Tab-separated table of C-alpha atoms in Angstrom:
chain	number	residue	atom	x	y	z
A	1	UNK	CA	0.254	-47.045	58.481
A	2	UNK	CA	-0.038	-45.248	55.229
A	3	UNK	CA	-1.184	-41.352	55.623
A	4	UNK	CA	-4.414	-41.987	53.675
A	5	UNK	CA	-6.606	-44.990	54.051
A	6	UNK	CA	-9.975	-46.195	53.385
A	7	UNK	CA	-12.231	-49.120	54.197
A	8	UNK	CA	-14.198	-50.500	51.265
A	9	UNK	CA	-16.745	-53.088	53.050
A	10	UNK	CA	-18.978	-55.703	51.361
A	11	UNK	CA	-22.191	-55.032	53.498
A	12	UNK	CA	-23.521	-58.593	52.830
A	13	UNK	CA	-20.310	-60.605	53.585
A	14	UNK	CA	-20.313	-62.849	56.681
A	15	UNK	CA	-22.767	-62.742	59.526
A	16	UNK	CA	-21.537	-59.669	61.142
A	17	UNK	CA	-24.100	-56.765	61.254
A	18	UNK	CA	-23.016	-53.478	59.512
A	19	UNK	CA	-23.137	-51.782	62.954
A	20	UNK	CA	-20.644	-54.340	64.167
A	21	UNK	CA	-18.345	-54.090	61.152
A	22	UNK	CA	-18.290	-50.284	61.626
A	23	UNK	CA	-17.434	-50.781	65.422
A	24	UNK	CA	-14.367	-53.109	64.417
A	25	UNK	CA	-13.088	-50.548	61.955
A	26	UNK	CA	-13.281	-47.684	64.356
A	27	UNK	CA	-11.161	-49.463	66.896
A	28	UNK	CA	-8.227	-49.887	64.549
A	29	UNK	CA	-7.438	-46.040	65.147
A	30	UNK	CA	-9.723	-44.769	67.935
A	31	UNK	CA	-10.963	-41.080	67.413
A	32	UNK	CA	-9.683	-40.935	63.702
A	33	UNK	CA	-13.449	-41.141	62.195
A	34	UNK	CA	-12.224	-43.500	59.395
A	35	UNK	CA	-13.505	-43.201	56.042
A	36	UNK	CA	-15.761	-46.307	55.333
A	37	UNK	CA	-17.583	-47.262	51.821
A	38	UNK	CA	-20.259	-49.849	51.764
A	39	UNK	CA	-19.950	-51.059	48.408
A	40	UNK	CA	-23.272	-51.752	46.321
A	41	UNK	CA	-21.872	-54.415	44.205
A	42	UNK	CA	-18.348	-55.701	43.281
A	43	UNK	CA	-18.685	-53.370	40.101
A	44	UNK	CA	-19.078	-50.688	42.498
A	45	UNK	CA	-16.314	-51.792	44.632
A	46	UNK	CA	-13.945	-52.119	41.809
A	47	UNK	CA	-14.712	-48.513	40.578
A	48	UNK	CA	-14.299	-47.039	44.160
A	49	UNK	CA	-11.034	-49.066	44.765
A	50	UNK	CA	-9.635	-47.817	41.258
A	51	UNK	CA	-10.526	-44.154	42.237
A	52	UNK	CA	-8.750	-44.459	45.710
A	53	UNK	CA	-5.663	-46.295	44.538
A	54	UNK	CA	-5.220	-43.343	41.912
A	55	UNK	CA	-5.090	-40.955	44.865
A	56	UNK	CA	-2.539	-43.064	46.590
A	57	UNK	CA	-4.893	-44.583	49.266
A	58	UNK	CA	-4.298	-47.628	51.210
A	59	UNK	CA	-7.402	-49.546	50.745
A	60	UNK	CA	-8.563	-52.028	53.292
A	61	UNK	CA	-10.772	-54.827	51.684
A	62	UNK	CA	-13.303	-55.624	54.367
A	63	UNK	CA	-15.247	-59.002	53.019
A	64	UNK	CA	-14.708	-62.345	51.809
A	65	UNK	CA	-12.508	-63.928	49.367
A	66	UNK	CA	-14.559	-62.931	46.388
A	67	UNK	CA	-14.458	-59.413	47.559
A	68	UNK	CA	-10.733	-59.253	48.548
A	69	UNK	CA	-10.183	-60.554	45.003
A	70	UNK	CA	-11.865	-57.567	43.292
A	71	UNK	CA	-9.909	-54.915	45.488
A	72	UNK	CA	-6.594	-57.190	44.681
A	73	UNK	CA	-7.319	-56.891	41.026
A	74	UNK	CA	-7.197	-53.177	41.229
A	75	UNK	CA	-4.149	-53.136	43.511
A	76	UNK	CA	-2.226	-54.843	40.959
A	77	UNK	CA	-3.423	-52.805	37.997
A	78	UNK	CA	-2.719	-49.621	39.905
A	79	UNK	CA	0.423	-50.447	42.031
A	80	UNK	CA	-1.482	-49.888	45.211
A	81	UNK	CA	-1.148	-51.034	48.580
A	82	UNK	CA	-3.980	-53.112	50.367
A	83	UNK	CA	-4.988	-54.738	53.674
A	84	UNK	CA	-7.635	-57.278	54.388
A	85	UNK	CA	-10.196	-57.471	57.444
A	86	UNK	CA	-11.731	-61.126	57.092
A	87	UNK	CA	-15.414	-60.575	57.070
A	88	UNK	CA	-16.432	-63.265	54.701
A	89	UNK	CA	-17.587	-66.870	55.081
A	90	UNK	CA	-14.523	-68.499	54.019
A	91	UNK	CA	-11.440	-66.044	54.255
A	92	UNK	CA	-8.973	-68.444	52.743
A	93	UNK	CA	-6.839	-65.771	51.295
A	94	UNK	CA	-6.602	-64.162	54.723
A	95	UNK	CA	-5.831	-67.674	56.476
A	96	UNK	CA	-2.924	-68.141	53.988
A	97	UNK	CA	-1.256	-64.954	55.291
A	98	UNK	CA	-2.222	-65.950	58.980
A	99	UNK	CA	-4.632	-62.682	58.864
A	100	UNK	CA	-7.958	-65.063	59.326
A	101	UNK	CA	-8.250	-63.827	62.969
A	102	UNK	CA	-9.421	-60.267	63.231
A	103	UNK	CA	-6.832	-59.102	65.919
A	104	UNK	CA	-4.191	-60.473	63.510
A	105	UNK	CA	-5.647	-58.416	60.586
A	106	UNK	CA	-6.032	-55.380	62.733
A	107	UNK	CA	-2.447	-55.475	63.769
A	108	UNK	CA	-1.235	-55.781	60.437
A	109	UNK	CA	-2.923	-52.581	59.388
A	110	UNK	CA	-1.619	-50.977	62.200
A	111	UNK	CA	1.919	-51.899	61.543
A	112	UNK	CA	1.705	-50.814	58.037
A	113	UNK	CA	4.177	-53.361	56.792
A	114	UNK	CA	3.661	-54.954	53.413
A	115	UNK	CA	4.705	-58.080	51.487
A	116	UNK	CA	4.142	-59.464	48.007
A	117	UNK	CA	1.403	-61.997	48.035
A	118	UNK	CA	1.288	-64.573	45.385
A	119	UNK	CA	-1.781	-65.103	43.160
A	120	UNK	CA	-2.926	-66.786	39.781
A	121	UNK	CA	-3.330	-65.223	36.550
A	122	UNK	CA	-6.221	-67.044	34.800
A	123	UNK	CA	-7.239	-66.665	31.237
A	124	UNK	CA	-10.257	-67.939	30.045
A	125	UNK	CA	-12.450	-67.309	27.047
A	126	UNK	CA	-14.087	-64.534	28.908
A	127	UNK	CA	-10.945	-62.675	29.654
A	128	UNK	CA	-8.285	-62.476	32.230
A	129	UNK	CA	-8.756	-62.674	35.967
A	130	UNK	CA	-6.876	-63.372	38.942
A	131	UNK	CA	-7.350	-65.933	41.758
A	132	UNK	CA	-5.661	-65.379	45.238
A	133	UNK	CA	-5.908	-68.868	46.700
A	134	UNK	CA	-6.675	-71.640	43.902
A	135	UNK	CA	-8.553	-71.971	40.608
A	136	UNK	CA	-9.831	-75.366	39.142
A	137	UNK	CA	-12.500	-77.379	37.409
A	138	UNK	CA	-14.565	-80.313	38.057
A	139	UNK	CA	-15.946	-80.939	41.610
A	140	UNK	CA	-14.246	-77.858	43.017
A	141	UNK	CA	-15.981	-75.596	40.631
A	142	UNK	CA	-19.437	-77.093	41.155
A	143	UNK	CA	-18.969	-77.046	44.966
A	144	UNK	CA	-18.125	-73.348	44.567
A	145	UNK	CA	-21.292	-72.715	42.571
A	146	UNK	CA	-23.667	-74.575	45.018
A	147	UNK	CA	-21.823	-72.827	47.976
A	148	UNK	CA	-22.494	-69.372	46.654
A	149	UNK	CA	-26.384	-70.272	46.843
A	150	UNK	CA	-26.330	-71.411	50.506
A	151	UNK	CA	-26.975	-68.449	52.423
A	152	UNK	CA	-26.877	-69.710	56.338
A	153	UNK	CA	-23.708	-71.836	56.485
A	154	UNK	CA	-20.133	-70.494	56.558
A	155	UNK	CA	-16.488	-71.882	56.630
A	156	UNK	CA	-15.860	-75.504	55.617
A	157	UNK	CA	-18.936	-76.728	56.863
A	158	UNK	CA	-20.474	-74.572	53.724
A	159	UNK	CA	-18.121	-76.215	51.401
A	160	UNK	CA	-18.521	-79.729	52.644
A	161	UNK	CA	-22.645	-79.544	52.362
A	162	UNK	CA	-21.987	-77.978	48.954
A	163	UNK	CA	-19.710	-80.786	47.780
A	164	UNK	CA	-22.121	-83.465	49.428
A	165	UNK	CA	-24.846	-81.946	47.196
A	166	UNK	CA	-22.586	-82.196	44.097
A	167	UNK	CA	-21.960	-85.860	45.043
A	168	UNK	CA	-25.749	-86.373	44.488
A	169	UNK	CA	-25.238	-86.631	40.548
A	170	UNK	CA	-21.751	-87.089	40.740
A	171	UNK	CA	-19.943	-86.968	37.333
A	172	UNK	CA	-16.379	-87.050	36.354
A	173	UNK	CA	-15.546	-85.083	33.197
A	174	UNK	CA	-12.810	-85.734	30.620
A	175	UNK	CA	-10.310	-83.083	30.507
A	176	UNK	CA	-6.946	-82.552	28.488
A	177	UNK	CA	-4.345	-80.481	30.512
A	178	UNK	CA	-0.854	-79.570	29.423
A	179	UNK	CA	1.939	-78.918	31.818
A	180	UNK	CA	5.752	-79.304	31.755
A	181	UNK	CA	5.640	-80.302	28.063
A	182	UNK	CA	3.100	-83.234	28.926
A	183	UNK	CA	-0.379	-83.521	27.571
A	184	UNK	CA	-2.749	-85.749	29.637
A	185	UNK	CA	-6.265	-86.755	28.767
A	186	UNK	CA	-8.346	-88.234	31.397
A	187	UNK	CA	-11.780	-88.654	33.439
A	188	UNK	CA	-10.853	-86.221	36.661
A	189	UNK	CA	-13.159	-85.804	39.442
A	190	UNK	CA	-11.275	-82.558	40.177
A	191	UNK	CA	-8.469	-80.033	38.974
A	192	UNK	CA	-7.244	-77.598	41.437
A	193	UNK	CA	-4.265	-74.929	40.780
A	194	UNK	CA	-3.178	-73.452	44.060
A	195	UNK	CA	-1.050	-70.781	45.395
A	196	UNK	CA	-2.650	-71.177	48.782
A	197	UNK	CA	-3.098	-74.284	51.155
A	198	UNK	CA	-6.896	-73.442	51.687
A	199	UNK	CA	-10.151	-73.653	50.228
A	200	UNK	CA	-13.718	-73.832	50.972
A	201	UNK	CA	-13.508	-71.870	54.549
A	202	UNK	CA	-10.316	-73.747	55.606
A	203	UNK	CA	-10.162	-77.089	53.981
A	204	UNK	CA	-6.558	-78.188	53.365
A	205	UNK	CA	-6.527	-78.870	49.614
A	206	UNK	CA	-2.999	-77.902	48.914
A	207	UNK	CA	-0.734	-78.752	52.066
A	208	UNK	CA	2.347	-78.170	49.651
A	209	UNK	CA	1.062	-75.092	48.117
A	210	UNK	CA	4.192	-72.916	49.616
A	211	UNK	CA	6.906	-75.355	48.856
A	212	UNK	CA	8.046	-73.563	45.810
A	213	UNK	CA	7.621	-69.880	45.654
A	214	UNK	CA	7.860	-69.639	41.771
A	215	UNK	CA	5.668	-72.622	40.944
A	216	UNK	CA	2.087	-73.575	40.936
A	217	UNK	CA	0.844	-76.665	43.020
A	218	UNK	CA	-1.156	-78.672	40.700
A	219	UNK	CA	-3.531	-81.275	42.014
A	220	UNK	CA	-5.932	-83.603	40.260
A	221	UNK	CA	-7.898	-86.643	41.064
A	222	UNK	CA	-8.903	-89.606	38.821
A	223	UNK	CA	-12.343	-91.259	38.270
A	224	UNK	CA	-13.798	-92.427	41.584
A	225	UNK	CA	-16.945	-94.103	42.882
A	226	UNK	CA	-19.225	-91.819	44.714
A	227	UNK	CA	-18.235	-93.793	48.332
A	228	UNK	CA	-14.585	-93.323	47.419
A	229	UNK	CA	-15.102	-89.614	46.573
A	230	UNK	CA	-16.761	-88.750	49.798
A	231	UNK	CA	-13.610	-90.745	51.603
A	232	UNK	CA	-11.317	-88.830	49.865
A	233	UNK	CA	-13.221	-85.661	50.798
A	234	UNK	CA	-12.916	-86.301	54.517
A	235	UNK	CA	-9.262	-86.653	53.925
A	236	UNK	CA	-8.777	-83.123	52.734
A	237	UNK	CA	-9.419	-81.846	56.180
A	238	UNK	CA	-6.079	-83.314	57.159
A	239	UNK	CA	-4.418	-82.790	54.055
A	240	UNK	CA	-3.915	-86.528	53.747
A	241	UNK	CA	-5.856	-86.720	50.315
A	242	UNK	CA	-2.422	-85.910	48.516
A	243	UNK	CA	-1.136	-89.684	49.365
A	244	UNK	CA	-4.271	-91.035	47.976
A	245	UNK	CA	-3.501	-93.289	45.101
A	246	UNK	CA	-5.951	-91.498	42.783
A	247	UNK	CA	-4.404	-88.085	43.537
A	248	UNK	CA	-1.575	-86.544	41.566
A	249	UNK	CA	0.314	-83.607	43.420
A	250	UNK	CA	2.898	-81.812	41.206
A	251	UNK	CA	4.576	-78.229	41.170
A	252	UNK	CA	4.622	-76.660	37.420
A	253	UNK	CA	5.155	-73.221	36.379
A	254	UNK	CA	2.073	-73.139	34.355
A	255	UNK	CA	-0.817	-75.303	32.858
A	256	UNK	CA	-3.456	-75.211	30.244
A	257	UNK	CA	-6.735	-76.901	30.725
A	258	UNK	CA	-9.670	-77.604	28.239
A	259	UNK	CA	-12.591	-79.906	28.524
A	260	UNK	CA	-13.848	-82.788	26.378
A	261	UNK	CA	-17.326	-82.962	27.734
A	262	UNK	CA	-20.640	-81.257	26.916
A	263	UNK	CA	-21.834	-81.108	30.467
A	264	UNK	CA	-22.205	-77.636	31.807
A	265	UNK	CA	-20.507	-78.330	35.019
A	266	UNK	CA	-17.146	-79.425	33.222
A	267	UNK	CA	-16.357	-76.004	31.512
A	268	UNK	CA	-16.793	-73.958	34.681
A	269	UNK	CA	-13.461	-72.378	36.097
A	270	UNK	CA	-13.659	-71.299	39.716
A	271	UNK	CA	-11.342	-69.656	41.958
A	272	UNK	CA	-11.630	-67.552	45.450
A	273	UNK	CA	-15.289	-68.804	45.472
A	274	UNK	CA	-16.318	-67.066	42.530
A	275	UNK	CA	-16.999	-68.084	38.678
A	276	UNK	CA	-13.749	-66.890	36.724
A	277	UNK	CA	-14.979	-68.149	33.231
A	278	UNK	CA	-15.109	-71.447	30.975
A	279	UNK	CA	-12.613	-73.659	29.748
A	280	UNK	CA	-10.203	-73.642	27.819
A	281	UNK	CA	-8.065	-71.807	30.416
A	282	UNK	CA	-4.370	-70.800	30.889
A	283	UNK	CA	-3.100	-70.489	34.414
A	284	UNK	CA	0.080	-69.095	35.653
A	285	UNK	CA	1.500	-67.051	38.336
A	286	UNK	CA	0.808	-63.537	38.428
A	287	UNK	CA	4.064	-61.251	37.568
A	288	UNK	CA	2.990	-57.849	38.825
A	289	UNK	CA	3.341	-57.435	42.495
A	290	UNK	CA	0.531	-57.534	45.125
A	291	UNK	CA	1.338	-55.531	48.037
A	292	UNK	CA	-0.751	-56.613	51.343
A	293	UNK	CA	-0.338	-55.370	54.650
A	294	UNK	CA	1.025	-58.340	56.761
């Protein structure tokens, strides 16, 4: 384990109480009186993380995907090393690294061995962000937005409920996207660009995301009726949706996406359960290393 380490915690993440979170962290190195910082906001977490990485701390992000994303952004910028304690409702990044169970994540922190994790670089009108799992538009983004406003549920059930709410006024939007020197314009239900197999608390959105380490997994579905869209959503749990006739599943180096629709939902880009910006967007693999305890 690194000589200096610190735990930065999202106190509102998941269902664990602050006392329980403290107890779990204390159990990692009994008697060590670990330094625990409870962040006041994502901005506060970002500032604190930058400070500790600049002092060569090993920073453990204790929260869900959006919170871990904030810590990871600073790890990349500062060349720092980080760990993950999956305290959130989704934990898809941790799941992609087989760290979604607390005992696995704790063992990784104790071992102090690191590996480079893949991530997405997302450029929108608002600036440059990263996504640790996937980024996309259409139903994916609308469901993520709705899920962030449902306080009780967690995991894939949360995302399914959010997706079903989105189906009430289901609309497919017209997009133009460019990849591998091809430009395609179409009405699409969903566009997802993935480096992780999972989204929405364990939904198997991109079963082949790890097939090529140097490429993104691009998935998009053409316009469907509401009934067929619900049927397709059910298939996501087993990963068999990629065999559906409406779904295109490819591996590409980069992609550009823009919307041709005026509907407010069409321009939203989400990733790791968070709002990343508005279309147009350019998405590629991150180049700078992200070192995560594994």
